[in-house]
mmCIF file of C-alpha atoms and ligand atoms in Angstrom:
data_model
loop_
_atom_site.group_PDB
_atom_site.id
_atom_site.type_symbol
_atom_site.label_atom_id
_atom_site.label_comp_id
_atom_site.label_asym_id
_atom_site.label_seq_id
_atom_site.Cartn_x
_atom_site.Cartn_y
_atom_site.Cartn_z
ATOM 1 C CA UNK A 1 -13.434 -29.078 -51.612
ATOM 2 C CA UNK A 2 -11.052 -31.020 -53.431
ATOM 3 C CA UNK A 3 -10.431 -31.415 -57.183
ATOM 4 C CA UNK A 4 -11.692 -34.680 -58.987
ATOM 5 C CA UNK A 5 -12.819 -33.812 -62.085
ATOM 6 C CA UNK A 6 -11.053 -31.045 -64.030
ATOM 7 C CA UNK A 7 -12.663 -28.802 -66.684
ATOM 8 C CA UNK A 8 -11.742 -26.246 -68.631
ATOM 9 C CA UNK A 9 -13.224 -22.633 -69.749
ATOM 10 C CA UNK A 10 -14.143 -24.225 -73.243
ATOM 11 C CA UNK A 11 -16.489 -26.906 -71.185
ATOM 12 C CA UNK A 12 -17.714 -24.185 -68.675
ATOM 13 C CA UNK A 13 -18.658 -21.089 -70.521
ATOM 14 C CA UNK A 14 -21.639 -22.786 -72.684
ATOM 15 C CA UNK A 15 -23.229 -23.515 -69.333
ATOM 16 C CA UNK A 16 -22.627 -19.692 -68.245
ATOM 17 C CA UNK A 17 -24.278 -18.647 -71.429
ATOM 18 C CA UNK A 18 -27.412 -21.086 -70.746
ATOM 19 C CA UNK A 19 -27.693 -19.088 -67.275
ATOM 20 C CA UNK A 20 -26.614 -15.847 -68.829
ATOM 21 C CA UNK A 21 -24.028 -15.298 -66.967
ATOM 22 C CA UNK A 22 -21.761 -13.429 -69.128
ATOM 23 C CA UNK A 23 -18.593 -14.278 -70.048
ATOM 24 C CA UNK A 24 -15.877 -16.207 -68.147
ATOM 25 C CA UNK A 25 -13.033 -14.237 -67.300
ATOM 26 C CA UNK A 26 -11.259 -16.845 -64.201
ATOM 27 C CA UNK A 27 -11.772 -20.271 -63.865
ATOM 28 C CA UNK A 28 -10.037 -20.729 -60.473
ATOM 29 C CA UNK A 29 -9.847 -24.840 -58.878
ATOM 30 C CA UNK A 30 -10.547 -24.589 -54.961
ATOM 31 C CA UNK A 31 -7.993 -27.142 -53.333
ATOM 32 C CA UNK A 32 -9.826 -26.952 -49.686
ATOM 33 C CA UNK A 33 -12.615 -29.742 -48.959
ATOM 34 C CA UNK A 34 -12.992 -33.683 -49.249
ATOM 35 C CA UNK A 35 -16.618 -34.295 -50.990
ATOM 36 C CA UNK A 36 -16.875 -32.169 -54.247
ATOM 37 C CA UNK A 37 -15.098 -30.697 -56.983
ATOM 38 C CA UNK A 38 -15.233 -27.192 -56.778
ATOM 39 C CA UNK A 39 -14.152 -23.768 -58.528
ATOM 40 C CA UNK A 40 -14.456 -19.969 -58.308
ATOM 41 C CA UNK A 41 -16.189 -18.778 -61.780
ATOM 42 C CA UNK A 42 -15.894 -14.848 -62.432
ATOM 43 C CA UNK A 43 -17.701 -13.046 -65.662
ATOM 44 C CA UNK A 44 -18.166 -9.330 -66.251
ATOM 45 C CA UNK A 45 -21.291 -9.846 -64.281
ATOM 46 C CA UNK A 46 -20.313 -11.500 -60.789
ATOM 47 C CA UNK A 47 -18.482 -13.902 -59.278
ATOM 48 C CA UNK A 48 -19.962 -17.603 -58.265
ATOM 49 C CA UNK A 49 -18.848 -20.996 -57.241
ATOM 50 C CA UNK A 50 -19.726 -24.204 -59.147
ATOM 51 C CA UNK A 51 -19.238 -27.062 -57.829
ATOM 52 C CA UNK A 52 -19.437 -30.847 -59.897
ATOM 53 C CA UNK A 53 -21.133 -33.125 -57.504
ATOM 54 C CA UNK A 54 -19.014 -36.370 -57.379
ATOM 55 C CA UNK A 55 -21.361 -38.805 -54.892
ATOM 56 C CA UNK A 56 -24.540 -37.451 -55.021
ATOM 57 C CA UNK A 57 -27.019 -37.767 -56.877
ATOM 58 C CA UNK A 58 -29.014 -35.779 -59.608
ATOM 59 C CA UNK A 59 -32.171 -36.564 -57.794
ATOM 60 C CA UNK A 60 -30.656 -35.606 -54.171
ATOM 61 C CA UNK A 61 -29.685 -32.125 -55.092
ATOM 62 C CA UNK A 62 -32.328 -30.239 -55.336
ATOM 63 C CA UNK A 63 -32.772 -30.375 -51.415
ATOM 64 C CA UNK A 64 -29.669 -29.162 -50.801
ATOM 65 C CA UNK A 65 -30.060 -26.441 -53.455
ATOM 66 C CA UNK A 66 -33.554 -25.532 -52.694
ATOM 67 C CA UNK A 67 -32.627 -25.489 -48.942
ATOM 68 C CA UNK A 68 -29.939 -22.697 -49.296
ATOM 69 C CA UNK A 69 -32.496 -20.643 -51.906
ATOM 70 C CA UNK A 70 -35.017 -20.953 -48.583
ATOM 71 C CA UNK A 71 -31.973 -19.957 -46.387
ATOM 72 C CA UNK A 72 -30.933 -17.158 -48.509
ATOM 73 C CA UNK A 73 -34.328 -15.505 -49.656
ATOM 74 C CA UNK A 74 -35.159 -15.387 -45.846
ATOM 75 C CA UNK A 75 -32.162 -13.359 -45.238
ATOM 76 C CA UNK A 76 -30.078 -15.645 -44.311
ATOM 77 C CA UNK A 77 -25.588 -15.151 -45.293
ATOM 78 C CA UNK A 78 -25.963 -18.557 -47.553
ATOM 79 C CA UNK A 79 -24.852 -18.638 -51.288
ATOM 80 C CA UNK A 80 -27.925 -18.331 -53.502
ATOM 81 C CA UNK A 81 -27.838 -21.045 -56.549
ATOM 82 C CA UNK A 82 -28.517 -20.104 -59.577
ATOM 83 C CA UNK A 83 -31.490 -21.018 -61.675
ATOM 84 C CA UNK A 84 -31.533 -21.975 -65.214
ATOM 85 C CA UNK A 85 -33.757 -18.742 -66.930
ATOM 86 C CA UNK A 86 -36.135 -21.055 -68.833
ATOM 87 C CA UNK A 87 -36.701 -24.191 -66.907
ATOM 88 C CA UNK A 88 -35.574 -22.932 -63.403
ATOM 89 C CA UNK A 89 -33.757 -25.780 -62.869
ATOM 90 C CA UNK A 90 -30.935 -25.609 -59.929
ATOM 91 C CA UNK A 91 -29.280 -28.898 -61.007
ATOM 92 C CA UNK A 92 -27.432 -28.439 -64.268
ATOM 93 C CA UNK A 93 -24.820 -30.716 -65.918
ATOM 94 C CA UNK A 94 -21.094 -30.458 -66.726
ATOM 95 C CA UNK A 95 -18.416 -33.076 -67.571
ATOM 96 C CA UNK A 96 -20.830 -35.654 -67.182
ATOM 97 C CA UNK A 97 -21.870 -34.540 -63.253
ATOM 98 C CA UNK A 98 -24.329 -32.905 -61.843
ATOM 99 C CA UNK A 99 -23.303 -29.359 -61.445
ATOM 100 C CA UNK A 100 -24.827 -26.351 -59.372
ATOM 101 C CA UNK A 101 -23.591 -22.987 -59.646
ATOM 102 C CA UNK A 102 -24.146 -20.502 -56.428
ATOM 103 C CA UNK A 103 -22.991 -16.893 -55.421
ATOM 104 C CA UNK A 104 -19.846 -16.708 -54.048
ATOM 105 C CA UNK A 105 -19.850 -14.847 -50.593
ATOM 106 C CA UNK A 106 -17.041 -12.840 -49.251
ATOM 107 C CA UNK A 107 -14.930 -13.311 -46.238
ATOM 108 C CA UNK A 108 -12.720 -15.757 -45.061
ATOM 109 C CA UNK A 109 -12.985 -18.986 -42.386
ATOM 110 C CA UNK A 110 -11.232 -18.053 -39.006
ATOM 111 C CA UNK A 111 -8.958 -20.413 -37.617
ATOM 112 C CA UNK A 112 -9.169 -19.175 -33.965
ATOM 113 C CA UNK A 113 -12.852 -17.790 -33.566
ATOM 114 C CA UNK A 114 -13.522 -15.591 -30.410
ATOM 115 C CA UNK A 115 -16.441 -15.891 -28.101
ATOM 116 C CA UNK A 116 -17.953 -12.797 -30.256
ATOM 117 C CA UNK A 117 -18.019 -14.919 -33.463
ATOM 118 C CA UNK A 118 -19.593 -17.543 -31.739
ATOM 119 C CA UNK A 119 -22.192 -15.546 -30.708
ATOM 120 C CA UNK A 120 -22.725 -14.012 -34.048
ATOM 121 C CA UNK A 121 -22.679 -18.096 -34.932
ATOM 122 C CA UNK A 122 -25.301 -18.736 -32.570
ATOM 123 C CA UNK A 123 -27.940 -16.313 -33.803
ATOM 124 C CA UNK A 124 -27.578 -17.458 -37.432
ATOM 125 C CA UNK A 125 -27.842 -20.746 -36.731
ATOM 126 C CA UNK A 126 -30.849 -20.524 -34.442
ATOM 127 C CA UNK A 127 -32.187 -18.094 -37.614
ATOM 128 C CA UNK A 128 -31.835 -21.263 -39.801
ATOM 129 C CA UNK A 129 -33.445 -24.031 -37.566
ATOM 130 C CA UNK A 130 -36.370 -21.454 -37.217
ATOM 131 C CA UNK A 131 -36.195 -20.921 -40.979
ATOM 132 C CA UNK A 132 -36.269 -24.361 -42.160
ATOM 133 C CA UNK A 133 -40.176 -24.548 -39.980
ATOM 134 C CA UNK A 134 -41.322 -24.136 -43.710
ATOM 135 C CA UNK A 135 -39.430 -25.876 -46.075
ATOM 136 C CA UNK A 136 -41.418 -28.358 -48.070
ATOM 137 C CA UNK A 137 -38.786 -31.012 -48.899
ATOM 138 C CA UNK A 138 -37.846 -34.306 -47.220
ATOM 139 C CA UNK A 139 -34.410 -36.065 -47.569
ATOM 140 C CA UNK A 140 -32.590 -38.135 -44.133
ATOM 141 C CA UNK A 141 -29.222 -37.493 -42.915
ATOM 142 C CA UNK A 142 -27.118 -39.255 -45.618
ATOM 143 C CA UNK A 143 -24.501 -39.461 -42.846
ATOM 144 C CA UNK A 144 -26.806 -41.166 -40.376
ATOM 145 C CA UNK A 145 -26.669 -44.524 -38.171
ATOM 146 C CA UNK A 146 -27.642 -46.464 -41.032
ATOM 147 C CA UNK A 147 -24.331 -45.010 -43.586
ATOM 148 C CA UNK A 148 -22.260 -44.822 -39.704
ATOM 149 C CA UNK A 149 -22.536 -48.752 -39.385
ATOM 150 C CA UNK A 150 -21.543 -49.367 -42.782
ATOM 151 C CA UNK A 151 -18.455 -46.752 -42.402
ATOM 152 C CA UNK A 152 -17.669 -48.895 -38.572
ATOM 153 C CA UNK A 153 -17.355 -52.404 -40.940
ATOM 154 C CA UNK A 154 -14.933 -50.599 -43.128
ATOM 155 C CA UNK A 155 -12.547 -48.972 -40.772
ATOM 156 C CA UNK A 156 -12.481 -51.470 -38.393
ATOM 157 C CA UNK A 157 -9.944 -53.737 -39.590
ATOM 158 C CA UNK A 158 -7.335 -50.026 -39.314
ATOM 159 C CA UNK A 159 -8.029 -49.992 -36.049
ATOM 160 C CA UNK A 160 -5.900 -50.897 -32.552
ATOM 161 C CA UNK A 161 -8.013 -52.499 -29.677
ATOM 162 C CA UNK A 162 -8.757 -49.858 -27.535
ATOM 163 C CA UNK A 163 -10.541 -47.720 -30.864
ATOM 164 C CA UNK A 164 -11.894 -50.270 -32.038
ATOM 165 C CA UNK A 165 -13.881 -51.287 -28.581
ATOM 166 C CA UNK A 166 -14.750 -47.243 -28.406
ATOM 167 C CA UNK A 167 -16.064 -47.560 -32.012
ATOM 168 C CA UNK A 168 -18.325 -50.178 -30.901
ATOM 169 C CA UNK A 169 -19.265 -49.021 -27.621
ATOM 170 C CA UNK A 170 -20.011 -45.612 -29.387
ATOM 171 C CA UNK A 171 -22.477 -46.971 -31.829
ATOM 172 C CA UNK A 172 -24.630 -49.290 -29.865
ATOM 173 C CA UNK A 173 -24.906 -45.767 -27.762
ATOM 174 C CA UNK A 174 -26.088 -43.856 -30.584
ATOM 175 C CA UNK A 175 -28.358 -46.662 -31.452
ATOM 176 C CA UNK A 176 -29.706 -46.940 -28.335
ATOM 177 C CA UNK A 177 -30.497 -43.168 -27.717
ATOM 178 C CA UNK A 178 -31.951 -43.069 -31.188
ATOM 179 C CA UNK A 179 -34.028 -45.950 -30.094
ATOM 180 C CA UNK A 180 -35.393 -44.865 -26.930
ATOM 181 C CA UNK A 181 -34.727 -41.048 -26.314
ATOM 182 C CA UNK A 182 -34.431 -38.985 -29.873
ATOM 183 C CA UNK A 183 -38.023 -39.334 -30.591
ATOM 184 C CA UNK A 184 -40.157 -36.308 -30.247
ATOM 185 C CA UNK A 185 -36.981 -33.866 -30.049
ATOM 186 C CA UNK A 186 -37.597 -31.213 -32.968
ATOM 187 C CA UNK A 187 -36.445 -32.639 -36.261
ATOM 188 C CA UNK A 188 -35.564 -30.008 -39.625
ATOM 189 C CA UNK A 189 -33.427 -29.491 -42.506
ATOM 190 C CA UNK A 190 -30.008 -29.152 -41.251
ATOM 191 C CA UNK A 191 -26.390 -28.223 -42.193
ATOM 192 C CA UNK A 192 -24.850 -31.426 -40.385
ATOM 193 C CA UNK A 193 -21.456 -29.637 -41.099
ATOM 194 C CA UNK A 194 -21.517 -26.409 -39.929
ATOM 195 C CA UNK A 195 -17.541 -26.091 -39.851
ATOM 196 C CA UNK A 196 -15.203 -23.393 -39.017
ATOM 197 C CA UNK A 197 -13.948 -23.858 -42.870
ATOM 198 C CA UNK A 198 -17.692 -23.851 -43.941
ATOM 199 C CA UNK A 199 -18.151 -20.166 -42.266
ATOM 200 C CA UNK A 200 -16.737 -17.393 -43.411
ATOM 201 C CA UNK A 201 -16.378 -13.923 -41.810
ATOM 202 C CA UNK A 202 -15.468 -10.162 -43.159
ATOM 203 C CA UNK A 203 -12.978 -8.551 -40.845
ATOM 204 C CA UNK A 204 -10.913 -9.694 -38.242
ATOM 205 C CA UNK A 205 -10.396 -10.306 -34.663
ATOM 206 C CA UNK A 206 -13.256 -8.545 -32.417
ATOM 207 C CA UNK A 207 -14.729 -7.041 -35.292
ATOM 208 C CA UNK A 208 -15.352 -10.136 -37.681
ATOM 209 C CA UNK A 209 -18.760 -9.971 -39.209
ATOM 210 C CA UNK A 210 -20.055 -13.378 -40.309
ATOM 211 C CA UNK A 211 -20.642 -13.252 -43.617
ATOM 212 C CA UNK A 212 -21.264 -16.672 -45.305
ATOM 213 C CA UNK A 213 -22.656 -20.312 -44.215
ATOM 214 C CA UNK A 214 -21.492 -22.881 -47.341
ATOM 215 C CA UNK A 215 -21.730 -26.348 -47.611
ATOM 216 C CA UNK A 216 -24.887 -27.557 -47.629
ATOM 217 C CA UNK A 217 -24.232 -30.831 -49.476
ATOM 218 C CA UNK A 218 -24.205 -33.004 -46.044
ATOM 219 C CA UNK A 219 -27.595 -31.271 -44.946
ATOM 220 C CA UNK A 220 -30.393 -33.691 -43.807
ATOM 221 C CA UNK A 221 -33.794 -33.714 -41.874
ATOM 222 C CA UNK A 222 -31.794 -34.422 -38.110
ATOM 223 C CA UNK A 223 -32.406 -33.522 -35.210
ATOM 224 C CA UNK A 224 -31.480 -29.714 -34.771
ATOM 225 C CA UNK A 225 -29.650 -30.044 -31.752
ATOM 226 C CA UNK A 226 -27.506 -33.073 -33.464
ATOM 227 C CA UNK A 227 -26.641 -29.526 -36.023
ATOM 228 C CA UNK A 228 -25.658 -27.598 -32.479
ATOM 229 C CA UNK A 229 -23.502 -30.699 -31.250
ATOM 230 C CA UNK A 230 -21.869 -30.857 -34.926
ATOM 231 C CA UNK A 231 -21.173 -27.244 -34.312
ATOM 232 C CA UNK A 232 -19.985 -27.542 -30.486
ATOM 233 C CA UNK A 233 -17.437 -30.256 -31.474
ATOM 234 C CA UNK A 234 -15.928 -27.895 -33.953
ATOM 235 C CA UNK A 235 -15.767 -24.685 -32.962
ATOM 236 C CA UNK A 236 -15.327 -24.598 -28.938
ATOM 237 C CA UNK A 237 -12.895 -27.670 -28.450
ATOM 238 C CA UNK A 238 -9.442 -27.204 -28.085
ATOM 239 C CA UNK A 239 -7.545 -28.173 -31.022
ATOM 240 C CA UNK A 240 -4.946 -30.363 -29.310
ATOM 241 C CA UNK A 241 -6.507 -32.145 -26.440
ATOM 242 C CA UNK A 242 -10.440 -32.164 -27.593
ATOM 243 C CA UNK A 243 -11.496 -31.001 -24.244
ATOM 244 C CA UNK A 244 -14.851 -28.828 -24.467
ATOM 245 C CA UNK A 245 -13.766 -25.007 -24.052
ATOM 246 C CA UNK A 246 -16.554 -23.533 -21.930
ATOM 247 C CA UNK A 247 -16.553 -20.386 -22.623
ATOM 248 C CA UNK A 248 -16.874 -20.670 -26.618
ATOM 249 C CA UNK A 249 -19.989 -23.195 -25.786
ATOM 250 C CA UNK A 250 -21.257 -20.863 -23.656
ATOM 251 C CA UNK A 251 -21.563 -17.598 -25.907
ATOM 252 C CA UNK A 252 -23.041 -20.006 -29.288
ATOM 253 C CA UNK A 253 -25.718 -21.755 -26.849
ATOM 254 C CA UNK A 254 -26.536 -18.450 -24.957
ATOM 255 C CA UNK A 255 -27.002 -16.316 -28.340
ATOM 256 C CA UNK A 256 -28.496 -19.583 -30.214
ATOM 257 C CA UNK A 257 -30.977 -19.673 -26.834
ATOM 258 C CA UNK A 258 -31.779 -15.986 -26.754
ATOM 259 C CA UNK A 259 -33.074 -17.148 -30.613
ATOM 260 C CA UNK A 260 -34.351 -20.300 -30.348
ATOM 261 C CA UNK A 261 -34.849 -21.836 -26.508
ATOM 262 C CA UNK A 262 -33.467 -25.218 -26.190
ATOM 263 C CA UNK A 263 -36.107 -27.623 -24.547
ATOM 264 C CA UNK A 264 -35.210 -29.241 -21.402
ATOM 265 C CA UNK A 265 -35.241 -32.411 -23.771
ATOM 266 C CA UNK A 266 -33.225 -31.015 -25.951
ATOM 267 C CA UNK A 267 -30.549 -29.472 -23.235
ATOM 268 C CA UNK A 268 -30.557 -33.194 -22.028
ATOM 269 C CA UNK A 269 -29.792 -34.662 -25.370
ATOM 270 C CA UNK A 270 -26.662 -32.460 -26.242
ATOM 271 C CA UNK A 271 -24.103 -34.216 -24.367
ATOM 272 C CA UNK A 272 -24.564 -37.771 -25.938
ATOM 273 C CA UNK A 273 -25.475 -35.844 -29.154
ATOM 274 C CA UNK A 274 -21.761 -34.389 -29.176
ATOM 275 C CA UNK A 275 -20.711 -38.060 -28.427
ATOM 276 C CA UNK A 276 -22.526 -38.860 -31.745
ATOM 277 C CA UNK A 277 -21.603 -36.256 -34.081
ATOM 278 C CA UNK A 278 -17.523 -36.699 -32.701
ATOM 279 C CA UNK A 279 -18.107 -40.269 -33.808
ATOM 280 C CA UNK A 280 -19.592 -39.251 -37.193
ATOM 281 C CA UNK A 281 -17.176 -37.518 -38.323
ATOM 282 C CA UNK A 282 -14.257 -39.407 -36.707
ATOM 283 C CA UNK A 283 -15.634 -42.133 -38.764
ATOM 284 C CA UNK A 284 -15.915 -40.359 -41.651
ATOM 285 C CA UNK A 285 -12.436 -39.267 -41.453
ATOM 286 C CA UNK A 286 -11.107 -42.503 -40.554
ATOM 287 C CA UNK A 287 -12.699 -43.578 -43.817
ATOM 288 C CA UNK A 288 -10.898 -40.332 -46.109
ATOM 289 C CA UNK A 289 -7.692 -41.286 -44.359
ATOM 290 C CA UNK A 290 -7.266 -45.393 -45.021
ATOM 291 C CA UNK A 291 -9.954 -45.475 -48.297
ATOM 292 C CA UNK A 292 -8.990 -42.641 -49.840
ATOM 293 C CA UNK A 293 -10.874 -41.791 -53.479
ATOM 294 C CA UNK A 294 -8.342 -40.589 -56.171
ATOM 295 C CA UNK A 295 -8.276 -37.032 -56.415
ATOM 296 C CA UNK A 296 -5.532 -34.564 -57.638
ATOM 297 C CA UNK A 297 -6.131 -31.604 -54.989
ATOM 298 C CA UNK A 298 -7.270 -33.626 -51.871
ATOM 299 C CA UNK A 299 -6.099 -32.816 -48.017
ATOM 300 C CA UNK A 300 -7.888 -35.639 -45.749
ATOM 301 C CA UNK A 301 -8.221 -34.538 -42.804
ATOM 302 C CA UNK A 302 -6.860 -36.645 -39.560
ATOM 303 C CA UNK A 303 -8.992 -38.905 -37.990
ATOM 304 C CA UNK A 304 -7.496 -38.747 -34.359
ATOM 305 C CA UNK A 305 -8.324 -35.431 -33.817
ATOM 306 C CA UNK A 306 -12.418 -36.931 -33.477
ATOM 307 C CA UNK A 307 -11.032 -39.708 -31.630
ATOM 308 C CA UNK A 308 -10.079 -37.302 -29.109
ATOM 309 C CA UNK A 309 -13.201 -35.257 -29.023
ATOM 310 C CA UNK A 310 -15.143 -38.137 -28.464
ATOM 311 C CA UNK A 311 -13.678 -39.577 -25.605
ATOM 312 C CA UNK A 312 -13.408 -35.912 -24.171
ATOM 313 C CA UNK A 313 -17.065 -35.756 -24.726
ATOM 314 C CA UNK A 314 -17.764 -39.529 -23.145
ATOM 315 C CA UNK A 315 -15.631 -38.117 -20.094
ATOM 316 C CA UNK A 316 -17.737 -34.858 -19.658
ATOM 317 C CA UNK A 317 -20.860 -34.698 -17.118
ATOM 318 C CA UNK A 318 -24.102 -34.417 -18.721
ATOM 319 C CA UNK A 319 -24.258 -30.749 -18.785
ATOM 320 C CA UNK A 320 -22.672 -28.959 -21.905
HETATM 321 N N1 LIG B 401 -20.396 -19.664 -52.012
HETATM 322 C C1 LIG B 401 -19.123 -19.524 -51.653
HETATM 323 N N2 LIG B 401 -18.624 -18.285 -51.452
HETATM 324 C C2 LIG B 401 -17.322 -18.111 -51.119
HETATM 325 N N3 LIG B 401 -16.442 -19.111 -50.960
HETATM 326 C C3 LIG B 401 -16.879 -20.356 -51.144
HETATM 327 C C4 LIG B 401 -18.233 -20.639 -51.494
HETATM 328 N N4 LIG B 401 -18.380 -21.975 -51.609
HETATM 329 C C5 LIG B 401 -17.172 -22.504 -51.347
HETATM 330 N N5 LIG B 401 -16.264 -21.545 -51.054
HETATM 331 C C6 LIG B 401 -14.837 -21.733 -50.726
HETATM 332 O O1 LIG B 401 -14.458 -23.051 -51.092
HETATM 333 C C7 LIG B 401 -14.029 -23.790 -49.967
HETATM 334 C C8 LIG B 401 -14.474 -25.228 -50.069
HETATM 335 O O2 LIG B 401 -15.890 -25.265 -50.172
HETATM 336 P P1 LIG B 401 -16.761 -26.388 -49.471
HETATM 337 O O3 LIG B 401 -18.167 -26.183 -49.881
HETATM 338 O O4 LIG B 401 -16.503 -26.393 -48.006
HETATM 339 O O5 LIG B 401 -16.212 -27.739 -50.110
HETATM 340 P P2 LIG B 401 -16.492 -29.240 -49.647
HETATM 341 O O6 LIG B 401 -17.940 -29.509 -49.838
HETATM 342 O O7 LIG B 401 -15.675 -30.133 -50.483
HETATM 343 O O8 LIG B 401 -16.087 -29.208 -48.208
HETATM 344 C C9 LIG B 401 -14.624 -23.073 -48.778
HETATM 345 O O9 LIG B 401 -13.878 -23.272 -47.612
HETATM 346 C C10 LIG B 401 -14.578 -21.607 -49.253
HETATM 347 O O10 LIG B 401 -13.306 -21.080 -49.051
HETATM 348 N N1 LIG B 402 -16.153 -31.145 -42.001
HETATM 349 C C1 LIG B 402 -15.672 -32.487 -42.189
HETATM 350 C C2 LIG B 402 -15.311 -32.786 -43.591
HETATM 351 C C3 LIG B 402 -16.521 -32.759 -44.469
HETATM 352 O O1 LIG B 402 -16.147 -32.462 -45.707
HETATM 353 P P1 LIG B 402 -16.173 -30.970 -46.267
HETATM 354 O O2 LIG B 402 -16.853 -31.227 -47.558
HETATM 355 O O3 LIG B 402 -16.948 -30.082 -45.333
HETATM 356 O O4 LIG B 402 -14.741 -30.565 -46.367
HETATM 357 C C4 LIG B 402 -14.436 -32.779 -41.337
HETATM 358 O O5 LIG B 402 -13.792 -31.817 -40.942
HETATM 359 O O6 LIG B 402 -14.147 -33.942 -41.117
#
């Protein structure tokens, strides 16, 4: 998360006391992320993470709040918000933004996950997509097709030739597909951004446990292999060239399976699902990098690097 809007303990603790929360002893600004503002809160009575929402809205939050308090009371390593004691309310207000304040996890994001973590990876996430069978609410994939096309008009003109024909050629893929083959493949609430930096683990090397899945603020009803692809592209390509390491895919989908069976519909829908979530978020990088929003703490992350995947992924056989 980066930092947009900056408050102080004076602004924060009132809100603490309405949750009764104690006393604030840190106020701590995280400097990691793009979409939020975010900081580590610690009283005498725990330690959380409260995050001002700078794009969304009041009225779009409760999904993603109620979502991780379905995640988390089923068991699941996912921050549980925190409800306001009289209204139960998970949407509260600071400095103007809607605000949500959720249990900080411990652990730390690996950099260079083994094929043991992305076993451990697979299970949880096949746990959620099973999980999310019975959660009441509705909201689409605020990063879908419809925001993607919008995102392709804006970039565009940053673009050399050969991108720009790949953006196009990329889309009216994902459009067709959506148009002719997604329907009837299992749709549910899901992360959308299941990062490396959005995991955390306790422990290193072989013995890393998985401790924490955060970020739910790009969640969505999507397809839930489109959540596996998101999660392929990320965690079992290799950093430099983009090229699909087998072996990482291989222990996620064969502990995610052992969970949660992929249809043969679903198996034959990953590959151009990988094309479409490389193009997602090469898109919305492209957009961080050359439209930038002002923040003070902000890293954008670079673009190319989903370029990359994507045509690895376009180059691959249909078999991930
Ligand atoms: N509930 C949490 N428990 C522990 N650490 C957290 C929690 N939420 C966020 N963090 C830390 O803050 C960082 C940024 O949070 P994140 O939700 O990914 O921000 P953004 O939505 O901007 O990407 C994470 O990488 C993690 O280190
Ligand atoms: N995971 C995305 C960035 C999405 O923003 P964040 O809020 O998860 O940091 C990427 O790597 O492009």
């Amino acid at each position: 998360m980066a930092v947009y809007t900056h408050v102080t303990p004076a602004e924060v603790q009132p809100l603490l006391h309405a949750l009764g929360l104690g006393t604030l002893e840190l106020l701590e600004p995280i400097a990691s992320g793009i979409e939020n503002t975010n900081y580590f809160v610690t009283t005498g009575q725990g330690r959380w993470v409260l995050t001002l929402f700078e794009r969304l809205q009041a009225d779009q939050l409760p999904y993603y709040l109620e979502l991780m308090r379905h995640l988390a009371g089923q068991g699941l390593p996912v921050p549980m918000p925190v409800a306001h004691p009289q209204t139960g309310a998970l949407v509260h207000a600071l400095a103007g933004k809607p605000a949500g304040l959720v249990s900080r996890l411990s652990g730390r994001s690996l950099d260079r996950p083994g094929p043991a973590q992305l076993a451990q990876l697979g299970t949880t996430l096949a746990g959620m997509h099973r999980a999310v069978e019975g959660f009441p609410l509705r909201q689409p994939n605020l990063r879908g097709l419809d925001w993607q096309r919008q995102a392709a008009r804006q970039v565009a003109p940053y673009l050399d030739t050969a991108s720009a024909a790949l953006l196009a050629q990329e889309l009216a893929l994902q459009e067709a597909f959506r148009r002719d083959q997604a329907l009837g493949l299992p749709v549910g609430a899901v992360h959308a951004d299941l990062f490396r930096d959005n995991t955390l683990f306790d422990g290193a090397g072989e013995q890393a446990r998985l401790s924490g899945v955060l970020d739910f603020y790009f969640a969505g009803d999507e397809l839930l292999t489109y959540d596996l692809a998101v999660v392929i592209n990320d965690w079992c390509v290799d950093l430099d060239s983009g090229a699909l390491q087998p072996e990482l895919a291989q222990a996620l989908l064969q502990a995610y399976q052992a969970e949660r069976p992929l249809s043969p519909a679903e198996q034959a829908a990953l590959p151009v699902l990988r094309r479409g979530a490389a193009l997602r978020f090469w898109l919305s990088r492209l957009a961080d990098w050359h439209l930038p929003r002002p923040a003070s703490l902000l890293t954008p992350k670079p673009p190319q690097h989903f370029e990359r995947v994507l045509r690895q992924a376009a180059l691959q056989p249909p078999t991930v």
